[in-house]
PDB file of C-alpha atoms in Angstrom:
ATOM      1  CA  MET A 119      -5.469 -18.738 -17.258  1.00  0.00           C
ATOM      2  CA  ASP A 120      -8.224 -17.777 -14.492  1.00  0.00           C
ATOM      3  CA  ARG A 121      -7.912 -16.439 -10.902  1.00  0.00           C
ATOM      4  CA  LYS A 122      -8.959 -19.728  -9.397  1.00  0.00           C
ATOM      5  CA  SER A 123      -6.864 -22.142 -11.316  1.00  0.00           C
ATOM      6  CA  HIS A 124      -3.851 -19.469 -11.440  1.00  0.00           C
ATOM      7  CA  ILE A 125      -3.494 -20.153  -7.463  1.00  0.00           C
ATOM      8  CA  LEU A 126      -4.457 -23.866  -7.714  1.00  0.00           C
ATOM      9  CA  SER A 127      -0.857 -23.763  -9.940  1.00  0.00           C
ATOM     10  CA  ILE A 128       1.159 -21.436  -7.527  1.00  0.00           C
ATOM     11  CA  THR A 129      -0.099 -24.032  -4.708  1.00  0.00           C
ATOM     12  CA  ILE A 130       0.991 -27.112  -6.500  1.00  0.00           C
ATOM     13  CA  LEU A 131       4.352 -25.492  -7.369  1.00  0.00           C
ATOM     14  CA  CYS A 132       4.803 -24.699  -3.958  1.00  0.00           C
ATOM     15  CA  GLY A 133       3.819 -28.470  -3.176  1.00  0.00           C
ATOM     16  CA  LEU A 134       6.923 -29.270  -4.864  1.00  0.00           C
ATOM     17  CA  CYS A 135       9.524 -26.864  -3.894  1.00  0.00           C
ATOM     18  CA  ILE A 136       8.823 -27.616   0.564  1.00  0.00           C
ATOM     19  CA  LEU A 137       9.284 -31.344  -0.729  1.00  0.00           C
ATOM     20  CA  LEU A 138      12.698 -30.178   0.205  1.00  0.00           C
ATOM     21  CA  PHE A 139      11.536 -30.159   3.847  1.00  0.00           C
ATOM     22  CA  PHE A 140      11.270 -33.666   4.337  1.00  0.00           C
ATOM     23  CA  ASN A 141      14.243 -34.791   2.193  1.00  0.00           C
ATOM     24  CA  PHE A 142      16.529 -32.544   4.222  1.00  0.00           C
ATOM     25  CA  ILE A 143      15.964 -32.361   7.402  1.00  0.00           C
ATOM     26  CA  PRO A 144      16.831 -35.905   7.573  1.00  0.00           C
ATOM     27  CA  VAL A 145      20.338 -35.655   5.685  1.00  0.00           C
ATOM     28  CA  HIS A 146      21.158 -32.488   7.577  1.00  0.00           C
ATOM     29  CA  ALA A 147      21.213 -33.392  11.337  1.00  0.00           C
ATOM     30  CA  GLN A 148      23.417 -36.119  10.603  1.00  0.00           C
ATOM     31  CA  ASN A 149      25.583 -33.435   8.559  1.00  0.00           C
ATOM     32  CA  SER A 150      25.402 -31.744  11.763  1.00  0.00           C
ATOM     33  CA  GLY A 151      26.219 -35.425  13.941  1.00  0.00           C
ATOM     34  CA  LEU A 152      29.768 -35.623  11.670  1.00  0.00           C
ATOM     35  CA  SER A 153      30.560 -31.555  12.844  1.00  0.00           C
ATOM     36  CA  GLY A 154      28.981 -31.568  16.510  1.00  0.00           C
ATOM     37  CA  GLY A 155      31.442 -34.685  17.459  1.00  0.00           C
ATOM     38  CA  ASP A 156      32.597 -37.987  17.638  1.00  0.00           C
ATOM     39  CA  SER A 157      30.606 -39.570  14.568  1.00  0.00           C
ATOM     40  CA  SER A 158      31.836 -43.093  15.685  1.00  0.00           C
ATOM     41  CA  GLU A 159      29.467 -45.955  15.141  1.00  0.00           C
ATOM     42  CA  ALA A 160      30.017 -47.327  19.021  1.00  0.00           C
ATOM     43  CA  SER A 161      27.648 -49.405  20.008  1.00  0.00           C
ATOM     44  CA  GLY A 162      26.043 -48.849  23.850  1.00  0.00           C
ATOM     45  CA  SER A 163      29.970 -47.185  23.867  1.00  0.00           C
ATOM     46  CA  ASP A 164      27.359 -44.060  25.532  1.00  0.00           C
ATOM     47  CA  PRO A 165      23.332 -42.646  25.276  1.00  0.00           C
ATOM     48  CA  PHE A 166      24.740 -40.049  22.375  1.00  0.00           C
ATOM     49  CA  SER A 167      26.674 -42.755  19.907  1.00  0.00           C
ATOM     50  CA  GLU A 168      24.230 -45.280  20.708  1.00  0.00           C
ATOM     51  CA  GLY A 169      21.003 -43.131  19.635  1.00  0.00           C
ATOM     52  CA  GLU A 170      23.146 -41.248  17.296  1.00  0.00           C
ATOM     53  CA  SER A 171      23.755 -44.962  15.857  1.00  0.00           C
ATOM     54  CA  LEU A 172      20.266 -46.063  15.803  1.00  0.00           C
ATOM     55  CA  PHE A 173      19.177 -42.628  13.784  1.00  0.00           C
ATOM     56  CA  ARG A 174      21.219 -43.025  11.177  1.00  0.00           C
ATOM     57  CA  SER A 175      19.970 -46.451  11.117  1.00  0.00           C
ATOM     58  CA  ASN A 176      16.748 -45.478  10.253  1.00  0.00           C
ATOM     59  CA  GLN A 177      14.918 -46.481  14.161  1.00  0.00           C
ATOM     60  CA  PRO A 178      13.636 -43.200  14.921  1.00  0.00           C
ATOM     61  CA  GLU A 179      11.842 -44.391  18.004  1.00  0.00           C
ATOM     62  CA  LYS A 180      14.659 -46.853  19.374  1.00  0.00           C
ATOM     63  CA  ALA A 181      16.963 -43.585  19.344  1.00  0.00           C
ATOM     64  CA  VAL A 182      15.017 -40.638  21.248  1.00  0.00           C
ATOM     65  CA  PRO A 183      15.287 -41.591  24.251  1.00  0.00           C
ATOM     66  CA  PHE A 184      19.347 -42.571  23.916  1.00  0.00           C
ATOM     67  CA  LEU A 185      19.397 -39.210  22.551  1.00  0.00           C
ATOM     68  CA  GLU A 186      16.961 -37.790  25.661  1.00  0.00           C
ATOM     69  CA  LYS A 187      19.684 -39.285  28.174  1.00  0.00           C
ATOM     70  CA  ALA A 188      22.724 -37.701  26.270  1.00  0.00           C
ATOM     71  CA  LEU A 189      20.779 -34.319  25.964  1.00  0.00           C
ATOM     72  CA  ALA A 190      21.347 -34.152  29.815  1.00  0.00           C
ATOM     73  CA  ASP A 191      24.908 -34.601  30.038  1.00  0.00           C
ATOM     74  CA  PRO A 192      26.770 -31.347  29.498  1.00  0.00           C
ATOM     75  CA  LYS A 193      29.277 -33.300  27.962  1.00  0.00           C
ATOM     76  CA  THR A 194      26.905 -34.900  24.730  1.00  0.00           C
ATOM     77  CA  PRO A 195      28.074 -32.979  21.705  1.00  0.00           C
ATOM     78  CA  PRO A 196      26.016 -30.213  20.407  1.00  0.00           C
ATOM     79  CA  ALA A 197      24.821 -32.637  17.705  1.00  0.00           C
ATOM     80  CA  VAL A 198      22.249 -33.789  19.707  1.00  0.00           C
ATOM     81  CA  TYR A 199      20.335 -30.971  19.513  1.00  0.00           C
ATOM     82  CA  ASN A 200      19.466 -31.376  16.001  1.00  0.00           C
ATOM     83  CA  TYR A 201      19.701 -35.364  15.943  1.00  0.00           C
ATOM     84  CA  LEU A 202      16.644 -35.867  19.360  1.00  0.00           C
ATOM     85  CA  GLY A 203      14.303 -33.123  18.105  1.00  0.00           C
ATOM     86  CA  THR A 204      14.570 -34.360  13.769  1.00  0.00           C
ATOM     87  CA  ALA A 205      13.709 -38.226  15.683  1.00  0.00           C
ATOM     88  CA  TYR A 206      11.207 -35.945  17.071  1.00  0.00           C
ATOM     89  CA  ILE A 207       9.889 -34.897  13.650  1.00  0.00           C
ATOM     90  CA  GLN A 208       9.609 -38.363  12.254  1.00  0.00           C
ATOM     91  CA  THR A 209       7.481 -39.734  15.731  1.00  0.00           C
ATOM     92  CA  GLU A 210       5.183 -36.857  14.688  1.00  0.00           C
ATOM     93  CA  ASN A 211       5.800 -35.126  18.099  1.00  0.00           C
ATOM     94  CA  LEU A 212       6.978 -31.942  16.015  1.00  0.00           C
ATOM     95  CA  LYS A 213       6.240 -29.681  19.627  1.00  0.00           C
ATOM     96  CA  LYS A 214       8.486 -31.052  21.290  1.00  0.00           C
ATOM     97  CA  ALA A 215      10.901 -31.371  18.233  1.00  0.00           C
ATOM     98  CA  LEU A 216      10.393 -27.587  17.846  1.00  0.00           C
ATOM     99  CA  ASP A 217      10.983 -27.070  21.905  1.00  0.00           C
ATOM    100  CA  ILE A 218      14.197 -29.258  21.336  1.00  0.00           C
ATOM    101  CA  PHE A 219      15.615 -27.235  18.153  1.00  0.00           C
ATOM    102  CA  LEU A 220      14.705 -24.016  20.334  1.00  0.00           C
ATOM    103  CA  ARG A 221      16.648 -25.349  22.890  1.00  0.00           C
ATOM    104  CA  GLY A 222      19.667 -25.741  21.185  1.00  0.00           C
ATOM    105  CA  THR A 223      19.731 -22.140  19.443  1.00  0.00           C
ATOM    106  CA  LYS A 224      20.032 -21.316  22.818  1.00  0.00           C
ATOM    107  CA  ALA A 225      23.157 -23.811  23.907  1.00  0.00           C
ATOM    108  CA  ALA A 226      26.871 -22.734  23.433  1.00  0.00           C
ATOM    109  CA  GLY A 227      28.727 -24.378  20.038  1.00  0.00           C
ATOM    110  CA  THR A 228      25.468 -25.853  18.620  1.00  0.00           C
ATOM    111  CA  ASP A 229      24.577 -25.104  14.867  1.00  0.00           C
ATOM    112  CA  LYS A 230      22.645 -21.777  14.761  1.00  0.00           C
ATOM    113  CA  LYS A 231      21.755 -22.026  11.094  1.00  0.00           C
ATOM    114  CA  SER A 232      20.138 -25.143  10.876  1.00  0.00           C
ATOM    115  CA  LEU A 233      18.769 -25.586  14.196  1.00  0.00           C
ATOM    116  CA  TYR A 234      16.562 -22.523  13.286  1.00  0.00           C
ATOM    117  CA  TYR A 235      16.310 -24.218   9.698  1.00  0.00           C
ATOM    118  CA  ASN A 236      15.272 -26.998  11.050  1.00  0.00           C
ATOM    119  CA  ALA A 237      12.717 -24.841  13.719  1.00  0.00           C
ATOM    120  CA  GLY A 238      11.232 -23.132  10.736  1.00  0.00           C
ATOM    121  CA  ASN A 239      10.522 -26.573   9.056  1.00  0.00           C
ATOM    122  CA  THR A 240       8.959 -27.778  12.143  1.00  0.00           C
ATOM    123  CA  ALA A 241       6.904 -24.270  12.487  1.00  0.00           C
ATOM    124  CA  PHE A 242       5.772 -25.033   9.180  1.00  0.00           C
ATOM    125  CA  LEU A 243       4.699 -28.428   9.632  1.00  0.00           C
ATOM    126  CA  LEU A 244       2.315 -27.367  12.401  1.00  0.00           C
ATOM    127  CA  GLY A 245       0.603 -24.591  10.217  1.00  0.00           C
ATOM    128  CA  ASP A 246       2.413 -21.416  11.923  1.00  0.00           C
ATOM    129  CA  TYR A 247       4.080 -20.012   8.868  1.00  0.00           C
ATOM    130  CA  ALA A 248       4.662 -16.560  10.503  1.00  0.00           C
ATOM    131  CA  GLN A 249       6.734 -18.250  13.165  1.00  0.00           C
ATOM    132  CA  ALA A 250       8.721 -19.820  10.501  1.00  0.00           C
ATOM    133  CA  LEU A 251       9.433 -17.390   8.432  1.00  0.00           C
ATOM    134  CA  GLU A 252      11.283 -15.759  11.785  1.00  0.00           C
ATOM    135  CA  TYR A 253      12.921 -18.804  12.544  1.00  0.00           C
ATOM    136  CA  PHE A 254      14.026 -18.435   8.448  1.00  0.00           C
ATOM    137  CA  SER A 255      14.915 -15.502   9.141  1.00  0.00           C
ATOM    138  CA  PHE A 256      17.140 -16.285  12.202  1.00  0.00           C
ATOM    139  CA  SER A 257      18.977 -19.217   9.993  1.00  0.00           C
ATOM    140  CA  LEU A 258      19.972 -16.565   7.230  1.00  0.00           C
ATOM    141  CA  ALA A 259      21.049 -14.112   9.940  1.00  0.00           C
ATOM    142  CA  ALA A 260      23.365 -17.070  11.180  1.00  0.00           C
ATOM    143  CA  ASP A 261      24.229 -17.837   7.861  1.00  0.00           C
ATOM    144  CA  SER A 262      23.687 -15.792   4.792  1.00  0.00           C
ATOM    145  CA  LEU A 263      24.975 -17.534   2.555  1.00  0.00           C
ATOM    146  CA  TRP A 264      23.117 -21.257   3.314  1.00  0.00           C
ATOM    147  CA  ALA A 265      20.513 -21.772  -0.193  1.00  0.00           C
ATOM    148  CA  ALA A 266      18.474 -23.907   2.244  1.00  0.00           C
ATOM    149  CA  SER A 267      17.130 -21.824   4.331  1.00  0.00           C
ATOM    150  CA  TYR A 268      16.026 -19.572   1.351  1.00  0.00           C
ATOM    151  CA  LEU A 269      14.306 -22.011  -0.736  1.00  0.00           C
ATOM    152  CA  ASN A 270      11.777 -22.441   2.117  1.00  0.00           C
ATOM    153  CA  ARG A 271      11.244 -19.163   3.030  1.00  0.00           C
ATOM    154  CA  ALA A 272      10.541 -18.386  -0.305  1.00  0.00           C
ATOM    155  CA  ASN A 273       7.858 -21.413   0.193  1.00  0.00           C
ATOM    156  CA  THR A 274       6.883 -19.565   3.133  1.00  0.00           C
ATOM    157  CA  GLN A 275       5.642 -16.552   2.079  1.00  0.00           C
ATOM    158  CA  VAL A 276       3.967 -18.442  -0.479  1.00  0.00           C
ATOM    159  CA  TYR A 277       1.605 -19.477   1.923  1.00  0.00           C
ATOM    160  CA  LEU A 278       1.556 -15.936   3.458  1.00  0.00           C
ATOM    161  CA  GLU A 279       0.836 -14.418  -0.151  1.00  0.00           C
ATOM    162  CA  LYS A 280       4.347 -12.374  -0.010  1.00  0.00           C
ATOM    163  CA  TYR A 281       4.826 -13.028  -3.604  1.00  0.00           C
ATOM    164  CA  THR A 282       7.291  -9.878  -4.194  1.00  0.00           C
ATOM    165  CA  GLU A 283       9.236 -11.482  -1.084  1.00  0.00           C
ATOM    166  CA  ALA A 284       8.799 -15.151  -2.215  1.00  0.00           C
ATOM    167  CA  ILE A 285      10.397 -14.011  -5.792  1.00  0.00           C
ATOM    168  CA  ASN A 286      13.104 -12.214  -4.058  1.00  0.00           C
ATOM    169  CA  ASP A 287      14.296 -15.484  -1.900  1.00  0.00           C
ATOM    170  CA  TYR A 288      13.511 -18.305  -5.574  1.00  0.00           C
ATOM    171  CA  THR A 289      15.707 -16.153  -7.124  1.00  0.00           C
ATOM    172  CA  GLN A 290      18.772 -15.931  -4.361  1.00  0.00           C
ATOM    173  CA  TYR A 291      18.132 -19.768  -4.150  1.00  0.00           C
ATOM    174  CA  LEU A 292      19.172 -20.281  -7.796  1.00  0.00           C
ATOM    175  CA  ALA A 293      21.836 -17.747  -7.235  1.00  0.00           C
ATOM    176  CA  LEU A 294      23.474 -19.191  -4.903  1.00  0.00           C
ATOM    177  CA  LEU A 295      22.372 -22.984  -6.501  1.00  0.00           C
ATOM    178  CA  PRO A 296      21.277 -22.710 -10.407  1.00  0.00           C
ATOM    179  CA  ASP A 297      21.762 -26.250 -11.015  1.00  0.00           C
ATOM    180  CA  ALA A 298      19.798 -27.343  -7.964  1.00  0.00           C
ATOM    181  CA  PRO A 299      17.847 -30.312  -8.753  1.00  0.00           C
ATOM    182  CA  GLN A 300      14.377 -27.702  -7.573  1.00  0.00           C
ATOM    183  CA  ALA A 301      15.825 -25.422 -10.406  1.00  0.00           C
ATOM    184  CA  PRO A 302      13.157 -25.994 -13.376  1.00  0.00           C
ATOM    185  CA  GLU A 303       9.710 -25.994 -10.819  1.00  0.00           C
ATOM    186  CA  ILE A 304      11.506 -23.142  -8.184  1.00  0.00           C
ATOM    187  CA  LYS A 305      11.902 -21.290 -11.763  1.00  0.00           C
ATOM    188  CA  ARG A 306       7.988 -22.095 -13.188  1.00  0.00           C
ATOM    189  CA  MET A 307       7.512 -20.809  -9.787  1.00  0.00           C
ATOM    190  CA  ILE A 308       8.439 -17.445 -10.047  1.00  0.00           C
ATOM    191  CA  GLY A 309       6.510 -17.176 -13.647  1.00  0.00           C
ATOM    192  CA  ALA A 310       3.262 -17.775 -11.869  1.00  0.00           C
ATOM    193  CA  LEU A 311       4.181 -15.886  -9.140  1.00  0.00           C
ATOM    194  CA  ASN A 312       5.242 -12.509 -11.712  1.00  0.00           C
ATOM    195  CA  ASP A 313       2.297 -13.202 -12.965  1.00  0.00           C
ATOM    196  CA  GLU A 314       0.375 -13.521  -9.743  1.00  0.00           C
ATOM    197  CA  LEU A 315       1.803 -10.202  -8.570  1.00  0.00           C
ATOM    198  CA  ALA A 316       0.469  -8.836 -12.792  1.00  0.00           C
ATOM    199  CA  LEU A 317      -2.945 -10.316 -12.144  1.00  0.00           C
ATOM    200  CA  ARG A 318      -2.762  -8.404  -8.836  1.00  0.00           C
ATOM    201  CA  GLU A 319      -1.857  -5.265 -10.019  1.00  0.00           C
ATOM    202  CA  ARG A 320      -4.802  -5.104 -12.748  1.00  0.00           C
ATOM    203  CA  GLU A 321      -6.871  -6.227 -10.716  1.00  0.00           C
ATOM    204  CA  GLU A 322      -5.895  -3.468  -7.754  1.00  0.00           C
ATOM    205  CA  ARG A 323      -6.056  -0.998 -10.783  1.00  0.00           C
ATOM    206  CA  ARG A 324      -9.383  -2.011 -12.223  1.00  0.00           C
ATOM    207  CA  LYS A 325     -11.056  -1.597  -8.485  1.00  0.00           C
ATOM    208  CA  ALA A 326      -9.526   2.070  -7.976  1.00  0.00           C
ATOM    209  CA  GLU A 327     -10.973   2.782 -11.573  1.00  0.00           C
ATOM    210  CA  GLU A 328     -14.530   0.996 -10.952  1.00  0.00           C
ATOM    211  CA  ALA A 329     -13.776   2.674  -6.821  1.00  0.00           C
ATOM    212  CA  GLU A 330     -13.726   6.572  -8.842  1.00  0.00           C
ATOM    213  CA  ARG A 331     -16.265   5.549 -11.967  1.00  0.00           C
ATOM    214  CA  ILE A 332     -18.430   5.020  -8.672  1.00  0.00           C
ATOM    215  CA  ARG A 333     -17.888   8.260  -6.391  1.00  0.00           C
ATOM    216  CA  LEU A 334     -18.697  10.443  -9.839  1.00  0.00           C
ATOM    217  CA  GLU A 335     -21.474   8.749 -10.029  1.00  0.00           C
ATOM    218  CA  GLU A 336     -22.755   9.279  -6.486  1.00  0.00           C
ATOM    219  CA  GLU A 337     -21.063  13.166  -7.541  1.00  0.00           C
ATOM    220  CA  ARG A 338     -23.242  13.338 -10.267  1.00  0.00           C
ATOM    221  CA  LEU A 339     -26.449  11.757  -8.349  1.00  0.00           C
ATOM    222  CA  GLN A 340     -26.058  13.803  -5.274  1.00  0.00           C
ATOM    223  CA  ALA A 341     -26.188  16.903  -7.707  1.00  0.00           C
ATOM    224  CA  GLU A 342     -28.877  15.422  -9.443  1.00  0.00           C
ATOM    225  CA  ARG A 343     -30.838  15.360  -6.030  1.00  0.00           C
ATOM    226  CA  GLU A 344     -29.871  18.168  -4.763  1.00  0.00           C
ATOM    227  CA  ARG A 345     -31.102  19.965  -8.502  1.00  0.00           C
ATOM    228  CA  ILE A 346     -34.497  18.262  -7.662  1.00  0.00           C
ATOM    229  CA  GLU A 347     -34.796  19.719  -4.383  1.00  0.00           C
ATOM    230  CA  ALA A 348     -33.689  22.876  -5.204  1.00  0.00           C
ATOM    231  CA  GLU A 349     -36.153  23.236  -7.970  1.00  0.00           C
ATOM    232  CA  LYS A 350     -38.944  21.462  -5.092  1.00  0.00           C
ATOM    233  CA  ALA A 351     -38.483  24.322  -2.711  1.00  0.00           C
ATOM    234  CA  ARG A 352     -38.590  26.928  -6.045  1.00  0.00           C
ATOM    235  CA  PHE A 353     -42.480  25.507  -6.807  1.00  0.00           C
ATOM    236  CA  ALA A 354     -43.016  25.613  -4.040  1.00  0.00           C
ATOM    237  CA  ALA A 355     -41.740  28.939  -2.798  1.00  0.00           C
ATOM    238  CA  GLU A 356     -43.411  30.304  -6.340  1.00  0.00           C
ATOM    239  CA  GLN A 357     -47.233  28.219  -4.567  1.00  0.00           C
ATOM    240  CA  GLU A 358     -46.652  30.420  -1.402  1.00  0.00           C
ATOM    241  CA  ARG A 359     -46.504  33.639  -3.602  1.00  0.00           C
ATOM    242  CA  ILE A 360     -49.585  32.918  -5.618  1.00  0.00           C
ATOM    243  CA  ALA A 361     -51.170  31.124  -2.984  1.00  0.00           C
ATOM    244  CA  ALA A 362     -50.657  34.935  -0.803  1.00  0.00           C
ATOM    245  CA  GLU A 363     -50.796  36.580  -3.985  1.00  0.00           C
ATOM    246  CA  LYS A 364     -54.463  35.790  -4.405  1.00  0.00           C
ATOM    247  CA  ALA A 365     -54.915  36.157  -0.656  1.00  0.00           C
ATOM    248  CA  ALA A 366     -54.503  39.759  -0.949  1.00  0.00           C
ATOM    249  CA  ALA A 367     -56.412  40.131  -4.298  1.00  0.00           C
ATOM    250  CA  GLU A 368     -59.692  38.332  -1.981  1.00  0.00           C
ATOM    251  CA  ALA A 369     -58.928  40.871   1.442  1.00  0.00           C
ATOM    252  CA  GLU A 370     -59.113  43.959  -1.493  1.00  0.00           C
ATOM    253  CA  ARG A 371     -61.859  42.603  -3.205  1.00  0.00           C
ATOM    254  CA  ARG A 372     -63.626  41.966   0.178  1.00  0.00           C
ATOM    255  CA  ARG A 373     -62.694  45.850   1.522  1.00  0.00           C
ATOM    256  CA  LYS A 374     -63.625  46.664  -1.793  1.00  0.00           C
ATOM    257  CA  ILE A 375     -67.753  45.553  -1.585  1.00  0.00           C
ATOM    258  CA  LEU A 376     -67.369  46.313   1.727  1.00  0.00           C
ATOM    259  CA  GLU A 377     -67.046  50.212   1.801  1.00  0.00           C
ATOM    260  CA  GLU A 378     -69.784  50.250  -1.765  1.00  0.00           C
ATOM    261  CA  VAL A 379     -71.850  48.453   0.800  1.00  0.00           C
ATOM    262  CA  SER A 380     -71.338  51.121   3.251  1.00  0.00           C
ATOM    263  CA  ALA A 381     -71.440  53.971   0.929  1.00  0.00           C
ATOM    264  CA  ALA A 382     -74.992  52.986   0.080  1.00  0.00           C
ATOM    265  CA  LEU A 383     -75.544  52.994   3.405  1.00  0.00           C
ATOM    266  CA  GLN A 384     -75.497  56.248   3.773  1.00  0.00           C
ATOM    267  CA  THR A 385     -76.429  57.827   0.416  1.00  0.00           C
ATOM    268  CA  GLY A 386     -80.743  58.014  -0.111  1.00  0.00           C
ATOM    269  CA  SER A 387     -83.047  60.188  -1.856  1.00  0.00           C
ATOM    270  CA  SER A 388     -84.588  61.068   1.548  1.00  0.00           C
ATOM    271  CA  THR A 389     -83.720  62.552   4.844  1.00  0.00           C
ATOM    272  CA  THR A 390     -84.859  61.744   7.461  1.00  0.00           C
ATOM    273  CA  VAL A 391     -85.115  63.704  10.958  1.00  0.00           C
ATOM    274  CA  SER A 392     -86.171  62.872  14.311  1.00  0.00           C
ATOM    275  CA  ALA A 393     -88.361  65.579  16.578  1.00  0.00           C
ATOM    276  CA  GLY A 394     -88.284  63.695  19.592  1.00  0.00           C
ATOM    277  CA  THR A 395     -90.889  62.060  21.350  1.00  0.00           C
ATOM    278  CA  GLU A 396     -93.966  64.007  18.925  1.00  0.00           C
ATOM    279  CA  GLY A 397     -93.023  62.071  16.175  1.00  0.00           C
ATOM    280  CA  VAL A 398     -91.405  62.088  12.820  1.00  0.00           C
ATOM    281  CA  LEU A 399     -91.508  65.262  10.315  1.00  0.00           C
ATOM    282  CA  GLU A 400     -90.771  64.716   6.867  1.00  0.00           C
ATOM    283  CA  TYR A 401     -90.046  67.103   4.420  1.00  0.00           C
ATOM    284  CA  GLU A 402     -90.647  67.291   1.614  1.00  0.00           C
ATOM    285  CA  TYR A 403     -88.759  69.388  -1.399  1.00  0.00           C
ATOM    286  CA  GLU A 404     -89.823  70.772  -4.514  1.00  0.00           C
ATOM    287  CA  GLU A 405     -88.350  72.128  -6.749  1.00  0.00           C
ATOM    288  CA  ALA A 406     -88.523  75.592  -6.988  1.00  0.00           C
ATOM    289  CA  GLU A 407     -89.407  77.053 -10.519  1.00  0.00           C
ATOM    290  CA  LEU A 408     -87.703  80.147 -12.414  1.00  0.00           C
ATOM    291  CA  GLU A 409     -89.738  82.726 -13.391  1.00  0.00           C
TER     292      GLU A 409
END
């Protein structure tokens, strides 16, 4: 499998895993409502009960005004934050949903693990994966045994390409819920991520080897450049030496010629003596005859 196809398979597997986002949020909001206060199906007895009833009957648009009104009452059960935030998600008001979930984390008596979990899901849907990762981590800080946050944090880490951390979270999720419906896909995901990590390791090793090959090649080329430059310098020096020797030889030749000419000018077969203004006297020498 080539790199492009491998990444595509990881993306598809991650898409299968994050289906939990859309199934778990409303269900968990309902469960939070049951644990957070009166869960009676009272019709109009108070804004929270009315909003809860509408929410449970899958009418989030109608539930929102009642839940917003209930939020202003300090006596409203803490579960209102999960209900209202989830209703905002269902009506595609993601930024409002995130704000409500985070407000809930600061309120007393609220279910912090689920609020941070839902905040993480919302940030994920907004495309803010780094923030989603932080919220899921807060959820696990509140309850380290809550499997859902491990799963969704793992999915988020896949999007951030933190594959080793994702494998650890998927493994922890399976340890907590070995028979989960998503278990087969998660195991496939773990296998795909391990393959990707091995592929990346091989690629990094190949790049390192290629970088080393290039470095050694450049060293050899640089050594050859230096050798050639040194050879050129030696050749230039030799040419200068030869030229200097030729110039010295030529100078010596000319000096000797000048000496020879000068000597020739000083040597002759007659001697001329100047007698002043009267003229020039010439003396001839005859070889004496020896008797």
